[in-house]
PDB file of C-alpha atoms in Angstrom:
ATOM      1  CA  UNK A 209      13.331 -16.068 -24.140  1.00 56.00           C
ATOM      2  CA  UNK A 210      15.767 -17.582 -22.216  1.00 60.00           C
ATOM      3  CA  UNK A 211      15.584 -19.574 -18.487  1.00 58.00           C
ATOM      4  CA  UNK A 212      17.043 -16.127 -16.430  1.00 58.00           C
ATOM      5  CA  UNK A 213      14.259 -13.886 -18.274  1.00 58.00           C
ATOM      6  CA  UNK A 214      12.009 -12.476 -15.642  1.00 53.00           C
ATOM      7  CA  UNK A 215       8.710 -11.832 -16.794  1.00 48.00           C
ATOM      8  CA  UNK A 216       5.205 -10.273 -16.059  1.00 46.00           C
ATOM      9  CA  UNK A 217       2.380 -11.000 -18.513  1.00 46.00           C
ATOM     10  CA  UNK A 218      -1.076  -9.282 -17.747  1.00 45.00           C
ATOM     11  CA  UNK A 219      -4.000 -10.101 -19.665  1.00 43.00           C
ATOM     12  CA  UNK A 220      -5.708  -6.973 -20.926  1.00 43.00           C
ATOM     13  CA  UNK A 221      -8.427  -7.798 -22.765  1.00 43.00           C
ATOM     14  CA  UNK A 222      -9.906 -11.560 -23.002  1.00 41.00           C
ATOM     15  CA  UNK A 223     -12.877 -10.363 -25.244  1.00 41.00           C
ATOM     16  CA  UNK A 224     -10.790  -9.170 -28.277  1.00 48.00           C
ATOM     17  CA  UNK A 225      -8.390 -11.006 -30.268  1.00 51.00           C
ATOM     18  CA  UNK A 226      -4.991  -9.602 -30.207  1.00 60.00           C
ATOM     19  CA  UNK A 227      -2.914  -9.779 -33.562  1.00 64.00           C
ATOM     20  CA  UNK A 228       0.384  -7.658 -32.521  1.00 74.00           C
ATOM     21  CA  UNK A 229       0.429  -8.793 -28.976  1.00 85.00           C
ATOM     22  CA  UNK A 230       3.785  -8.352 -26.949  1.00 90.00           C
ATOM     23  CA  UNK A 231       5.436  -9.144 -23.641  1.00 92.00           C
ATOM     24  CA  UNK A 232       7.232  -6.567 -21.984  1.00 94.00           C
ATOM     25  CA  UNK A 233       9.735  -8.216 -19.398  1.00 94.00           C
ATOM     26  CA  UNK A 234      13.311  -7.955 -17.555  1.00 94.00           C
ATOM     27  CA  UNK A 235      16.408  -9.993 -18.272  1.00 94.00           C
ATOM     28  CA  UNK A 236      19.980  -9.683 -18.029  1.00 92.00           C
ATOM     29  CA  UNK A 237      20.807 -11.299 -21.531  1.00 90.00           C
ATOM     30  CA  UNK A 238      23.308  -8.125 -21.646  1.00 86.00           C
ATOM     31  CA  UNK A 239      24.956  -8.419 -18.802  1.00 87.00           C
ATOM     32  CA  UNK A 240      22.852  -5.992 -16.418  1.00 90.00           C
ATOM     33  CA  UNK A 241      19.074  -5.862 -16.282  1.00 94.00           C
ATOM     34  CA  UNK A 242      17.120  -4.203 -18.761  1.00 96.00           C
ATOM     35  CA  UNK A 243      13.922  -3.946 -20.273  1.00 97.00           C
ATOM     36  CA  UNK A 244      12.813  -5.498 -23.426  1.00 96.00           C
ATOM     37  CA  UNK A 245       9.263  -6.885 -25.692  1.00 95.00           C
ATOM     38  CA  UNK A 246       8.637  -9.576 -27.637  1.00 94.00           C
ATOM     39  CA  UNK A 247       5.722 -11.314 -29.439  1.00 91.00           C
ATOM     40  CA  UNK A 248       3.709 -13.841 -27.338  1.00 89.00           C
ATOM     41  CA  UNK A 249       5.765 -16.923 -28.849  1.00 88.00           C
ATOM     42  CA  UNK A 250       9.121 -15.332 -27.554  1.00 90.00           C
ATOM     43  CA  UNK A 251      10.188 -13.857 -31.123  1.00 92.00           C
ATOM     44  CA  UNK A 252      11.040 -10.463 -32.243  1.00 93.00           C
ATOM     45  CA  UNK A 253      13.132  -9.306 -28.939  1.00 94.00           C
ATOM     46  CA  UNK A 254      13.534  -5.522 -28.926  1.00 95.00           C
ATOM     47  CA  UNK A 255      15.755  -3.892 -26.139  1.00 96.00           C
ATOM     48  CA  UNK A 256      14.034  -1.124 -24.581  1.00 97.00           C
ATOM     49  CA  UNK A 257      16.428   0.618 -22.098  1.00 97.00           C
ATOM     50  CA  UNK A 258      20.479   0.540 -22.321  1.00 94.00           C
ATOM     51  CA  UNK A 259      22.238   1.990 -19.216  1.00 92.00           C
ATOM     52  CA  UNK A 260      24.370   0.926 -16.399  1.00 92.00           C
ATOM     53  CA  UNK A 261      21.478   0.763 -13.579  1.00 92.00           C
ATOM     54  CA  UNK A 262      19.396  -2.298 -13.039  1.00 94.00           C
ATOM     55  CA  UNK A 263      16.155  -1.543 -15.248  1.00 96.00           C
ATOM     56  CA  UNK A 264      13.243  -4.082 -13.659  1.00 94.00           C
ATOM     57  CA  UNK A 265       9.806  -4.510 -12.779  1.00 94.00           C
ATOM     58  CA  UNK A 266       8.213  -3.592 -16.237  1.00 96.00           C
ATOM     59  CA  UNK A 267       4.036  -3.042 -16.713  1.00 95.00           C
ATOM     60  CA  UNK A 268       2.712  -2.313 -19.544  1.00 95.00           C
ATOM     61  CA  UNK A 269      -0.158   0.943 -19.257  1.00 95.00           C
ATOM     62  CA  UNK A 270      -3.696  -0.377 -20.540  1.00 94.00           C
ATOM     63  CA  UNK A 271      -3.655   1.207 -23.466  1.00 92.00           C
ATOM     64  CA  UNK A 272      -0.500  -0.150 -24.105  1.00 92.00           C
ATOM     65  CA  UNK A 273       1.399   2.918 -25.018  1.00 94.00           C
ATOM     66  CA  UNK A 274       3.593   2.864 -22.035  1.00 96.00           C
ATOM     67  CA  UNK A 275       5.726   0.965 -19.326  1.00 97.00           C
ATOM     68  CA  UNK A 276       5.624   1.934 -15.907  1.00 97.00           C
ATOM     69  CA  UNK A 277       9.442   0.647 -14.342  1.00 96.00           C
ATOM     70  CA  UNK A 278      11.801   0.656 -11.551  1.00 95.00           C
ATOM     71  CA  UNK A 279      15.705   1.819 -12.538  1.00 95.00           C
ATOM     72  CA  UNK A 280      18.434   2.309 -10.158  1.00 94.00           C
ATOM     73  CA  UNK A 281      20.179   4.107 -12.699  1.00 92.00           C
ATOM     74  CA  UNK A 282      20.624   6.957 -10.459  1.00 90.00           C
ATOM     75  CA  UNK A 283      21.862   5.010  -7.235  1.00 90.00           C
ATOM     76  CA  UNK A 284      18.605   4.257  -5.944  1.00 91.00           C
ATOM     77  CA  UNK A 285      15.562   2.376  -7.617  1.00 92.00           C
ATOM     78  CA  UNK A 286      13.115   5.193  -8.958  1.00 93.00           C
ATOM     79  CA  UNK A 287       9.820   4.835 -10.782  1.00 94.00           C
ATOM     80  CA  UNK A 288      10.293   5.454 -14.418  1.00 95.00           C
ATOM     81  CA  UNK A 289       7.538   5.534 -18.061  1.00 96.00           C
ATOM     82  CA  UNK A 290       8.400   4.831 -20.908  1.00 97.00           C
ATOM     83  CA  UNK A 291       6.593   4.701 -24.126  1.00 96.00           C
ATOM     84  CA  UNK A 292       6.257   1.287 -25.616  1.00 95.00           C
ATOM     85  CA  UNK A 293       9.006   1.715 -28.449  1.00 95.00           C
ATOM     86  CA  UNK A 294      11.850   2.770 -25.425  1.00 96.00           C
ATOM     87  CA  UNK A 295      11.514   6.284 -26.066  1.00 97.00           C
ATOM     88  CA  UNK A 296      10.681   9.468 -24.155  1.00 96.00           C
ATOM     89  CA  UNK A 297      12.262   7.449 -20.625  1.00 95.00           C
ATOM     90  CA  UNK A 298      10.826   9.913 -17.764  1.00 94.00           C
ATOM     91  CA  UNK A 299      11.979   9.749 -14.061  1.00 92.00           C
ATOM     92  CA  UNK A 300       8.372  10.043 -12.315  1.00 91.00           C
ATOM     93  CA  UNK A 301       9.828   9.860  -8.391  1.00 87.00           C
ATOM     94  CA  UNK A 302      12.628  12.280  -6.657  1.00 84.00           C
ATOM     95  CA  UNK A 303      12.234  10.555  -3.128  1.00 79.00           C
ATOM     96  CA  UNK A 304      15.730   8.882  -3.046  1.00 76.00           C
ATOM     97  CA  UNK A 305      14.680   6.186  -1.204  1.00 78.00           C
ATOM     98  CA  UNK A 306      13.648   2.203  -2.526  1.00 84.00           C
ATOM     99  CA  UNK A 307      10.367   2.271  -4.807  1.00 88.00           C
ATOM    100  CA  UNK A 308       9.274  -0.924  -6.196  1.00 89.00           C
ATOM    101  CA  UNK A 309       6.595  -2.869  -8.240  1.00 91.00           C
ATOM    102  CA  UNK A 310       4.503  -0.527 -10.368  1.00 95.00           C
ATOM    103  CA  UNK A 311       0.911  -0.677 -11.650  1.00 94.00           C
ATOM    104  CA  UNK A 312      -1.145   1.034 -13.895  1.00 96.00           C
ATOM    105  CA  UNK A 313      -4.947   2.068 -12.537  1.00 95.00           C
ATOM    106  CA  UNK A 314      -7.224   0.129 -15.005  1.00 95.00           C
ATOM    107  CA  UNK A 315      -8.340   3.397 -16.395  1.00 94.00           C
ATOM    108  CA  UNK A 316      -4.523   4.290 -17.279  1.00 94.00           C
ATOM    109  CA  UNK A 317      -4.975   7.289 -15.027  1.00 94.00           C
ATOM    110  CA  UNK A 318      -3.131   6.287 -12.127  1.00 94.00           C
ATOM    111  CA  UNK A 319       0.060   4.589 -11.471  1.00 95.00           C
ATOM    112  CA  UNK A 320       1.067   2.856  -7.872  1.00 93.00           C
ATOM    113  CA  UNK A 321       3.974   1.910  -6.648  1.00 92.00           C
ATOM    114  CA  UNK A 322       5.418   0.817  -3.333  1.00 90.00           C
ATOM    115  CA  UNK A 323       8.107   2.693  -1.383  1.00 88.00           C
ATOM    116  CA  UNK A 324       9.993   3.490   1.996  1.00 82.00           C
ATOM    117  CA  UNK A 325      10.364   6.796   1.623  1.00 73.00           C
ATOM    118  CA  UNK A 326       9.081   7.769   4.929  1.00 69.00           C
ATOM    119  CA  UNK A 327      11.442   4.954   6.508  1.00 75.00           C
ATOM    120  CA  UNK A 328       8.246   2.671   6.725  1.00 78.00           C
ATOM    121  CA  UNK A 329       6.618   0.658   3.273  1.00 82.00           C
ATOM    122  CA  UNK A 330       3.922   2.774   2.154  1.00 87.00           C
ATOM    123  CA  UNK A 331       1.893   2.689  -1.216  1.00 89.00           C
ATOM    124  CA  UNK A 332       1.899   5.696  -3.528  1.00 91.00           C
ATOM    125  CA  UNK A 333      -0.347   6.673  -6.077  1.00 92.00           C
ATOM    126  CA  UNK A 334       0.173   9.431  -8.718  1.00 91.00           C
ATOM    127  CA  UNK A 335      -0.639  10.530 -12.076  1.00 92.00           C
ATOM    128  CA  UNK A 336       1.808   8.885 -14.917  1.00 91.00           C
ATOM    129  CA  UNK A 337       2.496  12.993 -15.512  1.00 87.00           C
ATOM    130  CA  UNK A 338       3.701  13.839 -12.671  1.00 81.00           C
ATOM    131  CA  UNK A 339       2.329  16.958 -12.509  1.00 82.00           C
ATOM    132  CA  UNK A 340       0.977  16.518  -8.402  1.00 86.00           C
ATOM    133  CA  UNK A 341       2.527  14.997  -6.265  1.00 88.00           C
ATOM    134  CA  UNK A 342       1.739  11.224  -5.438  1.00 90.00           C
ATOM    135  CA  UNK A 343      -0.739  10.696  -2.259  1.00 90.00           C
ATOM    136  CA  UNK A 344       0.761   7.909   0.287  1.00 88.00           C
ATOM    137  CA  UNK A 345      -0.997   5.792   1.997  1.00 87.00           C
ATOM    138  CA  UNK A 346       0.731   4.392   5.114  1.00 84.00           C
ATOM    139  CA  UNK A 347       1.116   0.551   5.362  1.00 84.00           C
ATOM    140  CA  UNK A 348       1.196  -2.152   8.352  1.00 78.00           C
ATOM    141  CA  UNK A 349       4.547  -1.902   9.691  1.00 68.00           C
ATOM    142  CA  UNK A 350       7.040  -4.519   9.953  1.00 71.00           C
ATOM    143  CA  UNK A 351       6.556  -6.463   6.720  1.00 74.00           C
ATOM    144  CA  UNK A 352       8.115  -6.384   3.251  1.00 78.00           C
ATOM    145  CA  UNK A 353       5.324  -5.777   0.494  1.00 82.00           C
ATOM    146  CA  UNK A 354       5.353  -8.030  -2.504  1.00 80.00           C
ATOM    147  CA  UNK A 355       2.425  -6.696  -4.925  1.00 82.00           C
ATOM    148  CA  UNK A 356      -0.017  -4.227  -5.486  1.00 88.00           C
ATOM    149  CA  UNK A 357      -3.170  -4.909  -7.890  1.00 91.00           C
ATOM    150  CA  UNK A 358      -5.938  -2.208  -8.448  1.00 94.00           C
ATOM    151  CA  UNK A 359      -9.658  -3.007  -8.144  1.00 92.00           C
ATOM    152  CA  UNK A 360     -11.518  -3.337 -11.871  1.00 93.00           C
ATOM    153  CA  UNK A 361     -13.221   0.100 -11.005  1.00 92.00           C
ATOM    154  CA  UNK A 362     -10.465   1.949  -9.321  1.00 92.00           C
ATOM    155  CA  UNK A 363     -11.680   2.286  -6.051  1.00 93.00           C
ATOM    156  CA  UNK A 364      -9.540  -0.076  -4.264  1.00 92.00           C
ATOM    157  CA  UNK A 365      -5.838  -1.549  -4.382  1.00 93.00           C
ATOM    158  CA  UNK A 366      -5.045  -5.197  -2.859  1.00 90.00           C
ATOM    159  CA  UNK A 367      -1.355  -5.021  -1.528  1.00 89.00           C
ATOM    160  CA  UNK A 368      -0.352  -8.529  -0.750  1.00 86.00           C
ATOM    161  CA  UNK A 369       2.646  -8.688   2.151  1.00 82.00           C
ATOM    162  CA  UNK A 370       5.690 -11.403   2.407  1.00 78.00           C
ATOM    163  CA  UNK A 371       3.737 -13.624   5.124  1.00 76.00           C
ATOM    164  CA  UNK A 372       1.166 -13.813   2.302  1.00 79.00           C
ATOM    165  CA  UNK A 373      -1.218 -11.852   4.130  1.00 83.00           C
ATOM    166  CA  UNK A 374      -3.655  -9.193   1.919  1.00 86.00           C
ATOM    167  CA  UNK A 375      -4.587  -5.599   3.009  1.00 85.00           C
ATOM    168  CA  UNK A 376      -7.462  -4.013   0.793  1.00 88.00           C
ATOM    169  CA  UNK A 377      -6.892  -0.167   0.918  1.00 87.00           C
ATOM    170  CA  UNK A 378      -9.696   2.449  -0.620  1.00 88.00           C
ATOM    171  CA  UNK A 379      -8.248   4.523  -2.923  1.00 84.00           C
ATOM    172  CA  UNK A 380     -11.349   6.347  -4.636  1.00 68.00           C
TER     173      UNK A 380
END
């Protein structure tokens, strides 16, 4: 790993040892942003995406199967999955308008995601398939949101804002 890699490491499980364990992270190493894995100590670097758009803002499901991103491969940033090996890449979000920072439900049954689709940040949360569409929940105005983290039970999601300020929000 180099000193420009951007990275996001989530613990899954402290209870069980992990003996393949990877990172999933962003860097530009290539010249544009992309997505790529490695082992814990920084070793065995696999490229995951290869396109012209800026690929960033990788999660890894909980099962680890999959990778929840953002790509602006298309002119604006979009959610995308992924499975963990780079294949099957699936656009998830049609909205045209700026999504950002994905997360998986604990449960792997939900992902959330931020966006201004409605010309105001809201948070949305849909089903990795895609099959309905995502449910929006409409944010504080006038702020920039930073983060979203789900609840351990899936009931709640903990948006935290650019003046550092944190709105709880039921989901259940």
């Amino acid at each position: 790993l180099s000193a420009t890699d951007t990275m996001q490491v989530v613990v899954v499980n402290l209870a069980s040892a992990c003996t393949d364990c990877r990172i999933v992270f962003a860097s530009d190493r290539d010249g544009n942003s992309e997505i790529y894995s490695c082992k814990v100590d920084g070793s065995d670097i696999h490229r995951l995406t290869n396109d012209t758009g800026t690929d960033d803002d990788p999660v890894w499901s909980p099962d680890h199967s999959r990778i929840a991103f953002i790509s602006d491969r298309t002119g604006i940033p979009e959610l995308y999955i992924m499975n963990a090996d780079g294949s099957n890449v699936l656009r998830k979000t049609f909205s045209g308008t700026y999504s950002h920072n994905p997360t998986w439900s604990p449960d792997g049954t939900h992902v959330a995601w931020l966006s201004d689709a409605s010309g105001e940040y809201q948070l949305m949360i849909g089903e990795p398939s895609g099959v309905t569409p995502p449910r929006a929940v409409a944010l504080p105005a006038n702020a920039f949101y930073d983060s979203a983290t789900w609840s351990p039970d899936v009931t709640q999601i903990l948006i935290q804002e650019n003046h550092n300020e944190l709105w709880a929000f039921e989901v259940a």
